Amino acid sequence: AAGVIQSPRHLIKEKRETATLKCYPIPRHDTVYWYQQGPGQDPQFLISFYEKMQSDKGSIPDRFSAQQFSDYHSELNMSSLELGDSALYFCASSSRQRTDSSYEQYFGPGTRLTVT
Amino acid sequence: DQQVKQNSPSLSVQEGRISILNCDYTNSMFDYFLWYKKYPAEGPTFLISISSIKDKNEDGRFTVFLNKSAKHLSLHIVPSQPGDSAVYFCAASQGGSEKLVFGKGTKLTVNP
């Protein structure tokens, strides 16, 4: 079965640079979520989109922005990168069509961002 | 403030025996709970979930138990297999909110 696709898988940037992470949800999934996982930490929710509209917001820095496009893929844009932004960034998707499993989020493999 | 707590960072069991992973939560508004399994360099893989209206959900070798009064849930894996060795995350969500709140994970090692 098709899974969530994230690109790139690895990204190295310098401080103050910008980065764009991409996420392609499972086909027919309408909701996309972004999480950040620091070393030895649990995933922290950043932001989510449903039907191309922002639906929930967590601890996302103002330097970050995200959007969901008409084909349901999403991009996380990160500017003025800091050393502390180095982390694994996961995208997850779900479908609200099936109410019995609408809370089940399926995760991509993640993008490992290293800021030097 | 950690709303979802997995107090055991690691657990080691013998192949064929039962693995019991525990999770506690503090937010009584959580109404849906999930377990994820994570291998290094991969994203979390959904295992099993339970709604707060139930106290047990079973799927093959995996069973999740929910004790609402104690704000406690557990994942039972029977029988445990070496391929089950991974980090297991407990997660919770609150009705109307989409974000998952994760525990810090328990590293399970199943020895042959």
XYZ file of N, CA and C in Angstrom, chain B residues 32-69:
114
model
N -8.832 9.539 22.828
C -8.395 8.554 21.833
C -6.917 8.318 22.050
N -6.553 7.036 22.053
C -5.179 6.676 22.381
C -4.621 5.738 21.315
N -3.362 5.916 21.017
C -2.733 5.141 19.951
C -1.363 4.664 20.400
N -0.952 3.547 19.833
C 0.411 3.047 20.018
C 1.093 3.009 18.661
N 2.329 3.510 18.673
C 3.155 3.498 17.472
C 4.444 2.757 17.779
N 4.972 2.133 16.755
C 6.243 1.426 16.835
C 7.219 2.148 15.921
N 8.443 2.328 16.401
C 9.401 3.087 15.582
C 10.757 2.393 15.553
N 11.214 2.138 14.331
C 12.572 1.655 14.117
C 13.468 2.857 13.854
N 14.767 2.726 14.116
C 15.696 3.826 13.807
C 15.615 4.227 12.337
N 15.696 5.493 12.079
C 15.710 6.056 10.722
C 14.391 5.826 9.963
N 13.334 5.467 10.677
C 12.027 5.332 10.037
C 11.004 6.162 10.801
N 9.877 6.423 10.155
C 8.804 7.113 10.843
C 8.023 6.170 11.741
N 7.280 6.702 12.706
C 6.446 5.857 13.563
C 5.417 5.093 12.727
N 5.252 3.824 13.066
C 4.285 2.969 12.387
C 3.092 2.732 13.305
N 1.896 3.027 12.820
C 0.698 2.847 13.630
C 0.485 1.362 13.935
N 0.196 1.070 15.211
C -0.017 -0.313 15.625
C -1.475 -0.584 15.947
N -1.979 0.139 16.922
C -3.308 -0.137 17.442
C -3.804 1.099 18.181
N -5.119 1.242 18.240
C -5.685 2.399 18.926
C -6.879 1.974 19.765
N -7.321 2.889 20.620
C -8.500 2.618 21.435
C -9.207 3.925 21.743
N -10.507 3.877 21.643
C -11.319 5.019 22.013
C -11.625 4.952 23.502
N -11.897 6.105 24.091
C -12.138 6.137 25.536
C -13.448 5.474 25.935
N -14.276 5.128 24.958
C -15.530 4.453 25.294
C -15.314 2.950 25.455
N -14.120 2.504 25.150
C -13.805 1.089 25.282
C -12.737 0.894 26.359
N -12.606 -0.342 26.814
C -11.527 -0.616 27.752
C -10.529 -1.639 27.217
N -10.811 -2.144 26.026
C -9.901 -3.140 25.448
C -10.065 -3.154 23.941
N -8.958 -3.296 23.249
C -8.993 -3.491 21.808
C -7.875 -4.448 21.440
N -8.225 -5.404 20.600
C -7.280 -6.477 20.286
C -7.078 -6.580 18.785
N -5.843 -6.792 18.383
C -5.533 -6.979 16.973
C -4.359 -7.942 16.880
N -4.686 -9.206 16.632
C -3.622 -10.204 16.536
C -2.875 -10.360 17.845
N -1.570 -10.202 17.772
C -0.750 -10.365 18.977
C -0.791 -9.128 19.896
N -1.416 -8.073 19.433
C -1.411 -6.801 20.172
C -2.772 -6.532 20.823
N -2.733 -6.195 22.095
C -3.940 -5.820 22.824
C -3.647 -4.550 23.610
N -4.546 -3.597 23.519
C -4.409 -2.387 24.315
C -5.532 -2.361 25.346
N -5.159 -2.057 26.566
C -6.102 -1.946 27.672
C -6.125 -0.498 28.148
N -7.333 -0.006 28.418
C -7.475 1.368 28.905
C -8.204 1.371 30.236
N -7.609 2.014 31.220
C -8.231 2.211 32.534
C -8.415 3.712 32.719
N -9.613 4.188 32.399
C -9.856 5.627 32.431
C -9.744 6.204 33.831
N -10.228 5.478 34.802
C -10.211 6.011 36.167
C -8.782 6.216 36.661
